[in-house]
PDB file of C-alpha atoms in Angstrom:
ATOM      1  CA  UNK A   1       7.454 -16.833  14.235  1.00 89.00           C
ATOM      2  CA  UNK A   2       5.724 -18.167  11.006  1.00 95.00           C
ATOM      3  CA  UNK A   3       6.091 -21.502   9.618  1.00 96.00           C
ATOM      4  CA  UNK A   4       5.302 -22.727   6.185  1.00 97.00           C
ATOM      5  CA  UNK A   5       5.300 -26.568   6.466  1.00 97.00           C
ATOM      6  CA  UNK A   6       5.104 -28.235   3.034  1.00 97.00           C
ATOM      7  CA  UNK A   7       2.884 -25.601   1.387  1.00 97.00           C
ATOM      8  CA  UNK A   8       1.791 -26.167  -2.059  1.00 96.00           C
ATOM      9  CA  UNK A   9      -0.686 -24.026  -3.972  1.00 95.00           C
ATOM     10  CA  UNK A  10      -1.902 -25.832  -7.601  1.00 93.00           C
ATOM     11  CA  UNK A  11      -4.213 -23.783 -10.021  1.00 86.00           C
ATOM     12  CA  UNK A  12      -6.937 -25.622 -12.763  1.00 81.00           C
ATOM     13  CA  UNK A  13      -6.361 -25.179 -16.435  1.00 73.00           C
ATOM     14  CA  UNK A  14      -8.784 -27.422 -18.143  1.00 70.00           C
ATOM     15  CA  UNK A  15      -8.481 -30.428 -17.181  1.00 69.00           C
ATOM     16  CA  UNK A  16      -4.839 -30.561 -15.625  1.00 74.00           C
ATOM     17  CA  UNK A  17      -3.865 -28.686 -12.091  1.00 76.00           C
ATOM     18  CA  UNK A  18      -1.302 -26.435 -12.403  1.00 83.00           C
ATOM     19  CA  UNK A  19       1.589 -26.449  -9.510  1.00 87.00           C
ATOM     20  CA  UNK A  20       2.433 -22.468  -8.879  1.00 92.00           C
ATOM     21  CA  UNK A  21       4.170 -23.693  -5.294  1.00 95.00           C
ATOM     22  CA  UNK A  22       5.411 -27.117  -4.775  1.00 94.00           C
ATOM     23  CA  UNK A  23       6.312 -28.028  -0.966  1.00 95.00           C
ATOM     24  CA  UNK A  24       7.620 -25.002   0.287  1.00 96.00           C
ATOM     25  CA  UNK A  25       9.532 -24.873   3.543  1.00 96.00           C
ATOM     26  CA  UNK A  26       9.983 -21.508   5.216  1.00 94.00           C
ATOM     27  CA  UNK A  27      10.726 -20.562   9.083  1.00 93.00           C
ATOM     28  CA  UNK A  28      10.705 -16.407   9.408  1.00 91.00           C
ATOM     29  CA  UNK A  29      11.774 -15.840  13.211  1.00 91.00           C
ATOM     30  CA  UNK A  30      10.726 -12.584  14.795  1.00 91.00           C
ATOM     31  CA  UNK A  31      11.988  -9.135  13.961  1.00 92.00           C
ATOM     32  CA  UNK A  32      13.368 -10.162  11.025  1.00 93.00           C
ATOM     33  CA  UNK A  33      13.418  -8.425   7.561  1.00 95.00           C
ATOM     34  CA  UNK A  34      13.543 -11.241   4.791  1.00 96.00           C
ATOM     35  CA  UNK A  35      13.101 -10.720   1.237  1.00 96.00           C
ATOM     36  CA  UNK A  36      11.819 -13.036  -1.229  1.00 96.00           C
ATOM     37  CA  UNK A  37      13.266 -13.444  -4.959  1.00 94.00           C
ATOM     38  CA  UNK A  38      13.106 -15.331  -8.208  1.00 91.00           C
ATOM     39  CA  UNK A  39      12.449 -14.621 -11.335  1.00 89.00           C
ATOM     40  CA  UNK A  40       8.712 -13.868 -12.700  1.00 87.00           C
ATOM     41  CA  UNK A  41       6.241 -16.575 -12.238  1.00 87.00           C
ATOM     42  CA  UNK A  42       8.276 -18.567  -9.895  1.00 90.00           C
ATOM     43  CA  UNK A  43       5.373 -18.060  -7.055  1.00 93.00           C
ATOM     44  CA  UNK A  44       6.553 -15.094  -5.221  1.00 94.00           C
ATOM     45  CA  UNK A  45       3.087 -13.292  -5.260  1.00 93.00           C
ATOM     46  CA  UNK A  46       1.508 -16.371  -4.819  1.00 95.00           C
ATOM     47  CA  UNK A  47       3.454 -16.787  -1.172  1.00 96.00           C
ATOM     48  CA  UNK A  48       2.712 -13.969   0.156  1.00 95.00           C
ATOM     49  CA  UNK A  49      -0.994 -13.762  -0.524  1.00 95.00           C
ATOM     50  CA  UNK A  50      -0.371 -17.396   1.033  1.00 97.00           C
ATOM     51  CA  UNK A  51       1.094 -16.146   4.240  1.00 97.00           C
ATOM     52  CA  UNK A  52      -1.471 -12.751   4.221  1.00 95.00           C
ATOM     53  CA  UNK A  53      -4.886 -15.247   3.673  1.00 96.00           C
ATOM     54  CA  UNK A  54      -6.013 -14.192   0.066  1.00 95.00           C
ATOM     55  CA  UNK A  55      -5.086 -17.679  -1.058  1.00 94.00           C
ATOM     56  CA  UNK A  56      -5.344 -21.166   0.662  1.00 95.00           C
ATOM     57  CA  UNK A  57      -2.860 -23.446  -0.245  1.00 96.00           C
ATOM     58  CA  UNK A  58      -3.841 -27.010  -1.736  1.00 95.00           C
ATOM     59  CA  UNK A  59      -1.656 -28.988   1.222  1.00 96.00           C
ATOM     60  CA  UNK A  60       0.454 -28.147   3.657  1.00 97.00           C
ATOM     61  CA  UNK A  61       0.073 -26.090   6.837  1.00 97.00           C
ATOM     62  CA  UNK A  62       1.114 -22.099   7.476  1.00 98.00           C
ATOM     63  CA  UNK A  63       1.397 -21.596  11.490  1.00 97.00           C
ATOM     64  CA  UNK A  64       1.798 -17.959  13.482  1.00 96.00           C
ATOM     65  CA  UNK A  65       3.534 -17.944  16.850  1.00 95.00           C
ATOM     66  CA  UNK A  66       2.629 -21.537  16.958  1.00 94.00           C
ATOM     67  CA  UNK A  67      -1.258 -21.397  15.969  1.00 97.00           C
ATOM     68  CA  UNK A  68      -2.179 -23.163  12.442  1.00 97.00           C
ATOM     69  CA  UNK A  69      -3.564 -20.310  10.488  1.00 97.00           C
ATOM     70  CA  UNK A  70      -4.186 -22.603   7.449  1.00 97.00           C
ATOM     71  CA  UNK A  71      -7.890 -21.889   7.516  1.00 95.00           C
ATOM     72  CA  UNK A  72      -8.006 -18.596   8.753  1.00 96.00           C
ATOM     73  CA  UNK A  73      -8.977 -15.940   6.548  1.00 95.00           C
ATOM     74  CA  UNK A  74      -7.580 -12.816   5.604  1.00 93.00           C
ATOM     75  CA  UNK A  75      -9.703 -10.696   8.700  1.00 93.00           C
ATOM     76  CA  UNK A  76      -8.865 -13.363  10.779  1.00 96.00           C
ATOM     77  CA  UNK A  77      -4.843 -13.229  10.372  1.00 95.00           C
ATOM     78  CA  UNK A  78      -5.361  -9.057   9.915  1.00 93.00           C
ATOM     79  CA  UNK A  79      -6.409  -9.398  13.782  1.00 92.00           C
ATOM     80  CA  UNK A  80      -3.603 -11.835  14.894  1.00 94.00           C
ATOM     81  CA  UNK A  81      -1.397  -9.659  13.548  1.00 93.00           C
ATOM     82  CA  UNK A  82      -0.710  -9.390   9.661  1.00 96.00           C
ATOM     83  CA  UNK A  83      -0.813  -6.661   7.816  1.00 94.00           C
ATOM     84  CA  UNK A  84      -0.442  -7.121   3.664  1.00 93.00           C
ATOM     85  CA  UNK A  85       0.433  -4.295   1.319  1.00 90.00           C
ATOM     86  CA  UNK A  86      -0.556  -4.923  -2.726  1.00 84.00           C
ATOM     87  CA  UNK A  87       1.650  -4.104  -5.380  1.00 78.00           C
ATOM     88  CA  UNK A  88      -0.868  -1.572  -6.347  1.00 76.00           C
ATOM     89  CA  UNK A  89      -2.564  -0.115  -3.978  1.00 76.00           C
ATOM     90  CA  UNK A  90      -6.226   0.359  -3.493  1.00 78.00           C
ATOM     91  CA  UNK A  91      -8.163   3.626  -3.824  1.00 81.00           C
ATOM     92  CA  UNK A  92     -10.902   4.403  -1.666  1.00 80.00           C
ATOM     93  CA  UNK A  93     -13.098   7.410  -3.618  1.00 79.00           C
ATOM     94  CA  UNK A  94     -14.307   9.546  -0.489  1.00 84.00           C
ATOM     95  CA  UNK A  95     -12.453   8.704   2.023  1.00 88.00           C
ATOM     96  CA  UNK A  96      -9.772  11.284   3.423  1.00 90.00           C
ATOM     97  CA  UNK A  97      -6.217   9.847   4.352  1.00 91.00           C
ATOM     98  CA  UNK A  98      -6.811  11.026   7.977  1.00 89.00           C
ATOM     99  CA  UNK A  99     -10.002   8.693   8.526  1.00 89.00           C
ATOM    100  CA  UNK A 100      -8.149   5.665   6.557  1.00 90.00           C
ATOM    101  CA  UNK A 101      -5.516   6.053   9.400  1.00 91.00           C
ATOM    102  CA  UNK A 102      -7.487   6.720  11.810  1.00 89.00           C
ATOM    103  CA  UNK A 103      -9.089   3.383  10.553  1.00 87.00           C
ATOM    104  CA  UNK A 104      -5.835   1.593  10.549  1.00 89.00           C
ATOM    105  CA  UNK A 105      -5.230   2.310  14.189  1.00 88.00           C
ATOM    106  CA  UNK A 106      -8.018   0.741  15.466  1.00 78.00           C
ATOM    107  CA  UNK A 107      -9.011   3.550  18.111  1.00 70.00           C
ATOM    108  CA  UNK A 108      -9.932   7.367  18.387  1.00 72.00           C
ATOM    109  CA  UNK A 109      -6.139   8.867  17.878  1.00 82.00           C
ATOM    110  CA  UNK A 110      -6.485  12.301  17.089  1.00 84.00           C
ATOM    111  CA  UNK A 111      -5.642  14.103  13.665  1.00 83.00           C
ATOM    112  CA  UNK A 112      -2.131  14.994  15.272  1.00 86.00           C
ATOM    113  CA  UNK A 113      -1.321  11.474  15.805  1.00 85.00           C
ATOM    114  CA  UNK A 114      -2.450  10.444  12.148  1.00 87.00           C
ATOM    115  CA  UNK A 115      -0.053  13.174  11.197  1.00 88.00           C
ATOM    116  CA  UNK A 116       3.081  11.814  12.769  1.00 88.00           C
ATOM    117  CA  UNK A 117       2.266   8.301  10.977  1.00 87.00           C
ATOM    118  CA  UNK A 118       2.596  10.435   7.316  1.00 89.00           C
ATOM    119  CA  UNK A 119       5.552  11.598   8.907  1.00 86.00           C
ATOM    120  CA  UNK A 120       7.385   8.723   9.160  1.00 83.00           C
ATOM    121  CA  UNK A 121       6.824   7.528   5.879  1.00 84.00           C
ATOM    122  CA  UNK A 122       8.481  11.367   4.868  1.00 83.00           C
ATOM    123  CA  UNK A 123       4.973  12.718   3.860  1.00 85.00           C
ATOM    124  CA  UNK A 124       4.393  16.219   4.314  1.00 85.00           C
ATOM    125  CA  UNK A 125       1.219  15.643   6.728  1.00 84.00           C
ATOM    126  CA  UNK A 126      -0.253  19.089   6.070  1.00 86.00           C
ATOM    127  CA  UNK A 127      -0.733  18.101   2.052  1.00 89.00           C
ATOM    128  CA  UNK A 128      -1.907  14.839   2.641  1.00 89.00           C
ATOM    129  CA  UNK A 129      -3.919  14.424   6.225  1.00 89.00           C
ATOM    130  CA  UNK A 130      -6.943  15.915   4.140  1.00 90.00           C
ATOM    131  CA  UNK A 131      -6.749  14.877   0.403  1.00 91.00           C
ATOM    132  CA  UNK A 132      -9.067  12.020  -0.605  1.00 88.00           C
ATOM    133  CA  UNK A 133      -7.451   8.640  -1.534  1.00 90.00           C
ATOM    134  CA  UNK A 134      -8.103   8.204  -4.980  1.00 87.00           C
ATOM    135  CA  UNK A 135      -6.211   8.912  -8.771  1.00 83.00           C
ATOM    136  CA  UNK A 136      -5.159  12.277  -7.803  1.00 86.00           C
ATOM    137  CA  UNK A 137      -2.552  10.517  -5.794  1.00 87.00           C
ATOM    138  CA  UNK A 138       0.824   8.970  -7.351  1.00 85.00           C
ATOM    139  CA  UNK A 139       1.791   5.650  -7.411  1.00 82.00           C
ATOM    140  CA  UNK A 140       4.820   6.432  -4.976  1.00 82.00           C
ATOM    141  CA  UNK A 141       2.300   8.296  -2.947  1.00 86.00           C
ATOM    142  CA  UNK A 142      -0.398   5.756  -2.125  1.00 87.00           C
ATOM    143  CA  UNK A 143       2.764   3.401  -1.150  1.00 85.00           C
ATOM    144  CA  UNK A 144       3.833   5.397   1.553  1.00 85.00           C
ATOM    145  CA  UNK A 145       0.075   6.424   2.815  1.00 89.00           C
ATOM    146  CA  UNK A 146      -0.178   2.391   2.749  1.00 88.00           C
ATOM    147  CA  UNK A 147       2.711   1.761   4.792  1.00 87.00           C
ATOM    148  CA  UNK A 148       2.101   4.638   7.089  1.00 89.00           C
ATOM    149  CA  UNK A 149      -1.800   2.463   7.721  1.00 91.00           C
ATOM    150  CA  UNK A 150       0.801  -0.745   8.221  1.00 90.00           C
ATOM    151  CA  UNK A 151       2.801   1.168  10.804  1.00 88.00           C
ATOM    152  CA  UNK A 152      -0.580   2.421  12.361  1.00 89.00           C
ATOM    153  CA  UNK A 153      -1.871  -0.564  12.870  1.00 89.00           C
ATOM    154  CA  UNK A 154       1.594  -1.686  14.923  1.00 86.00           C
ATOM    155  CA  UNK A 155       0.960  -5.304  13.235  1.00 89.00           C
ATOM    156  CA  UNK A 156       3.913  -7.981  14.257  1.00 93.00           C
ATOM    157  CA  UNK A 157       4.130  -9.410  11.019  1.00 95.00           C
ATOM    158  CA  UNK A 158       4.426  -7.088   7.512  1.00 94.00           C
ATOM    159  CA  UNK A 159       4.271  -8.598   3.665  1.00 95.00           C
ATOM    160  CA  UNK A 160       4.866  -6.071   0.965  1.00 92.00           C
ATOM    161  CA  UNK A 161       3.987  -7.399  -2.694  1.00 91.00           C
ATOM    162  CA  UNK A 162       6.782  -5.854  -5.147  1.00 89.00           C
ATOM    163  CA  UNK A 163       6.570  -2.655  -3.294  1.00 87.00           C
ATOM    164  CA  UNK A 164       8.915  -0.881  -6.118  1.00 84.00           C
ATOM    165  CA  UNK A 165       6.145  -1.658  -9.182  1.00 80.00           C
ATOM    166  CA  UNK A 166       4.967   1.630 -10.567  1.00 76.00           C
ATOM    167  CA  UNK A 167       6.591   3.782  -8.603  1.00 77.00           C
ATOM    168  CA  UNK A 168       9.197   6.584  -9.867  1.00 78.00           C
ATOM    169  CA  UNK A 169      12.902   6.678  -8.818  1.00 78.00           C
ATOM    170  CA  UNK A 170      12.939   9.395  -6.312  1.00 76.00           C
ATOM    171  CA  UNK A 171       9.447   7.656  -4.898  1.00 78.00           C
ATOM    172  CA  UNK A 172      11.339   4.449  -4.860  1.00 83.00           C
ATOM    173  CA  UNK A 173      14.498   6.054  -3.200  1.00 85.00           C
ATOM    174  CA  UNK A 174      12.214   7.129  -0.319  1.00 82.00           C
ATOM    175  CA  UNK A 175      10.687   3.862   0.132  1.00 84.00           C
ATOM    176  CA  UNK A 176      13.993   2.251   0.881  1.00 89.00           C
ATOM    177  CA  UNK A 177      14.929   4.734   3.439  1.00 87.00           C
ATOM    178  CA  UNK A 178      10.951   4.134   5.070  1.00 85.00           C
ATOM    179  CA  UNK A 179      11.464  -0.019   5.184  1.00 89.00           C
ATOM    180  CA  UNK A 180      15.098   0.799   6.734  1.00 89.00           C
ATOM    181  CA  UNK A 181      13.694   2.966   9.134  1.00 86.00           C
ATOM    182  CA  UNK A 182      10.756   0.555  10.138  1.00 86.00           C
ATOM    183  CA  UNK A 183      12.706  -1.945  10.383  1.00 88.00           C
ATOM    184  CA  UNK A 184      15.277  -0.609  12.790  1.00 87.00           C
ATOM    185  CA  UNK A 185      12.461   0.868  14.878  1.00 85.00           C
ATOM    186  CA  UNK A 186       9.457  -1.377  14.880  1.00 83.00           C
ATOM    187  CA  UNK A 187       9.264  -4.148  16.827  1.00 82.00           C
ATOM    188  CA  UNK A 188       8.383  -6.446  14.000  1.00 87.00           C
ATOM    189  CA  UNK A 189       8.846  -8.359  11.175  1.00 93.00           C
ATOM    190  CA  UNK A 190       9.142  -7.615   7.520  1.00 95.00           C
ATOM    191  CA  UNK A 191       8.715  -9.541   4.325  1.00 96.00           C
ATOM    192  CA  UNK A 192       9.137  -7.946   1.048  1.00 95.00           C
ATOM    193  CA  UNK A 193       8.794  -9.444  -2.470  1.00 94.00           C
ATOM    194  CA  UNK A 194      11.199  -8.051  -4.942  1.00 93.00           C
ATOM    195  CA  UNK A 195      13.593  -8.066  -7.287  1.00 87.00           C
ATOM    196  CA  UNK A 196      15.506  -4.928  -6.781  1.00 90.00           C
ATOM    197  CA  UNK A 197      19.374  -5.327  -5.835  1.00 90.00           C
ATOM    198  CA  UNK A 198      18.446  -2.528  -3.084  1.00 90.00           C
ATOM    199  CA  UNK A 199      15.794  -3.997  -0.973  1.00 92.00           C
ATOM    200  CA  UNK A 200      17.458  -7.384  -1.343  1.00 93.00           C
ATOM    201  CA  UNK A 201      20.571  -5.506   0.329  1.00 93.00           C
ATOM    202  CA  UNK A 202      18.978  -3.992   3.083  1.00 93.00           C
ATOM    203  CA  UNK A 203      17.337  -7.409   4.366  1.00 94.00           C
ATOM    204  CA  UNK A 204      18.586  -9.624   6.939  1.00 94.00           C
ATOM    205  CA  UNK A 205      17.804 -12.870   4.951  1.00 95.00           C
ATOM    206  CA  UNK A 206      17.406 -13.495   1.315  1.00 95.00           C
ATOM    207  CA  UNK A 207      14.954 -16.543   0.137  1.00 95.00           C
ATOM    208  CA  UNK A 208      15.243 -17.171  -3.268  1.00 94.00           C
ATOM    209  CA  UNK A 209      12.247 -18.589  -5.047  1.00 94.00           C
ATOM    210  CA  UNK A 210      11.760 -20.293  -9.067  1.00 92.00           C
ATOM    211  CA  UNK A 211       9.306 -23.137 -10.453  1.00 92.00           C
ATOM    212  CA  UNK A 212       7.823 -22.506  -7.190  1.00 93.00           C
ATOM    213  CA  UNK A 213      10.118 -23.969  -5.042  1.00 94.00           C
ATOM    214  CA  UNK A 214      12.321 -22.762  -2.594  1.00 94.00           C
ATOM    215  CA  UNK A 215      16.404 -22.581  -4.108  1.00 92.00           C
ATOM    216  CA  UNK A 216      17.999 -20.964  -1.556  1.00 91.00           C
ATOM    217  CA  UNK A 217      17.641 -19.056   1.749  1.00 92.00           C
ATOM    218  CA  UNK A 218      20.181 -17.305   4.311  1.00 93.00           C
ATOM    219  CA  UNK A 219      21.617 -14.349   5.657  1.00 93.00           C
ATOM    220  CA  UNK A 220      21.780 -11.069   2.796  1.00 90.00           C
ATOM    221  CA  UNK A 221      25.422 -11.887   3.197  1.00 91.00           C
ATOM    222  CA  UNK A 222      25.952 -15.318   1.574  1.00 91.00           C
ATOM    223  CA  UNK A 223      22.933 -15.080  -0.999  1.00 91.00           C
ATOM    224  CA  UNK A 224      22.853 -11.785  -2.280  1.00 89.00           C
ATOM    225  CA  UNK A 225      26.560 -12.124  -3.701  1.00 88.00           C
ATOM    226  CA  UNK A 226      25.668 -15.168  -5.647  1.00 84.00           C
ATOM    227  CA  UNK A 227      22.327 -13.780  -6.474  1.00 85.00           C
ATOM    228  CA  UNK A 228      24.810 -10.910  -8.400  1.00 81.00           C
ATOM    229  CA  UNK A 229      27.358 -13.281  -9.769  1.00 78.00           C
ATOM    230  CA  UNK A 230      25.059 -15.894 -10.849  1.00 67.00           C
ATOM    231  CA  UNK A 231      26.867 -18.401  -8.814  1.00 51.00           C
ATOM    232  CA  UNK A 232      25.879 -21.357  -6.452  1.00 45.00           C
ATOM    233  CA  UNK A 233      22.866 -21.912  -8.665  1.00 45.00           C
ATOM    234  CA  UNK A 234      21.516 -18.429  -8.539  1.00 48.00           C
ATOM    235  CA  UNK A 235      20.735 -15.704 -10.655  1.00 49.00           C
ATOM    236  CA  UNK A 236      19.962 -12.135 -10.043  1.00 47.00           C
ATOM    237  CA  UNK A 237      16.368 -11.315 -11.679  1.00 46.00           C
ATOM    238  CA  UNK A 238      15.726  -7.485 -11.817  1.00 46.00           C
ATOM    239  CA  UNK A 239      12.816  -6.109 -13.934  1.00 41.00           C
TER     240      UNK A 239
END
């Protein structure tokens, strides 16, 4: 489980701190897929480089499976078991997608085994296992070569930063059938920041984000439809 107790996360400008997350309270149980949504600049991004170690907040304490992480940095949380995926992904010039698997899952699998991992992210592994992961690869295809390193590195705890930004439709209409697929048959849990009605419909829970405090959280179910209608509060933000 992780537990956000109170976090707050203030930025200098000048002379006056700027409050991008004020007291946010946030229990994500195991297994679960919960997206988180708001409008831009309500502190979405912020979170989940929060949760992943990037940032520290200013007070408040983040805990994982009952250890405070608040300290920790981002190597030490990658080893307890987070994985974080940027909204754009980074390139590494001369290095092959094979050996950045490879690297991902932490021991000597074989080229086979990085194959299956493009597989499940619906990459053709024979096109990709040996092509170098730099600008001659698209936007929607450095997402899925970074989820396939997530799923390699069998992590209980995934955060995915706006994984729809720059991506095509027909890119984007594969990620949403990878993050269904992961989540119905990895043992772990998902968080994904986003404002697309489709991801937001294929979570379990909904946590709804703006000013940088926390609205409104609960099962898909109850939020999403007031998310669409603009009801109870909430509004639907969708780039």
């Amino acid at each position: 489980m992780l537990e956000l107790k109170n976090v707050s996360f203030e930025v200098s400008e000048g002379t006056n701190d700027k409050g991008i997350l004020k007291n946010v309270n946030l229990n994500i149980d195991d297994k679960k897929f919960l997206a988180i949504t708001g409008p831009n600049g309500g502190g979405k991004s912020t979170l989940a480089k929060l949760i992943a170690g990037i940032y520290k907040p200013t007070s408040g304490r983040i805990l994982f499976d009952g250890t405070d992480i608040t300290d920790m940095s981002i190597t030490e949380r990658a080893k307890m078991g987070i994985s974080f995926a940027f909204q754009q992904p980074v390139r590494f010039k001369g290095i092959k997608v094979k050996d950045l698997i490879k690297l991902a899952a932490g021991d000597a699998i074989s080229v086979k085994g990085a194959c299956e991992y493009l597989s499940e992210v619906g990459l053709c592994a024979r096109d990709y296992i040996n092509r170098d992961v730099d600008g001659s690869l698209s936007g929607g295809e450095l997402k899925r070569i970074e989820i396939a390193t997530i799923i390699a590195r069998g992590t209980k705890l995934s955060v995915f930063d706006e994984p729809e930004a720059g991506i095509d439709l027909w890119s984007f209409k594969n990620l949403i059938q990878v993050f269904e697929k992961m989540h119905k048959e990895h043992e772990a849990s998902i968080i994904i920041i986003s404002h697309q009605e489709r991801i937001l419909n294929i979570a379990d829970e909904i946590v709804v984000l703006a000013n940088g405090e926390l609205k409104a959280q609960g099962k898909k179910d109850e939020i999403l439809p007031e998310l669409l209608n603009g009801t109870g509060g909430c509004k639907f933000y969708q780039d």
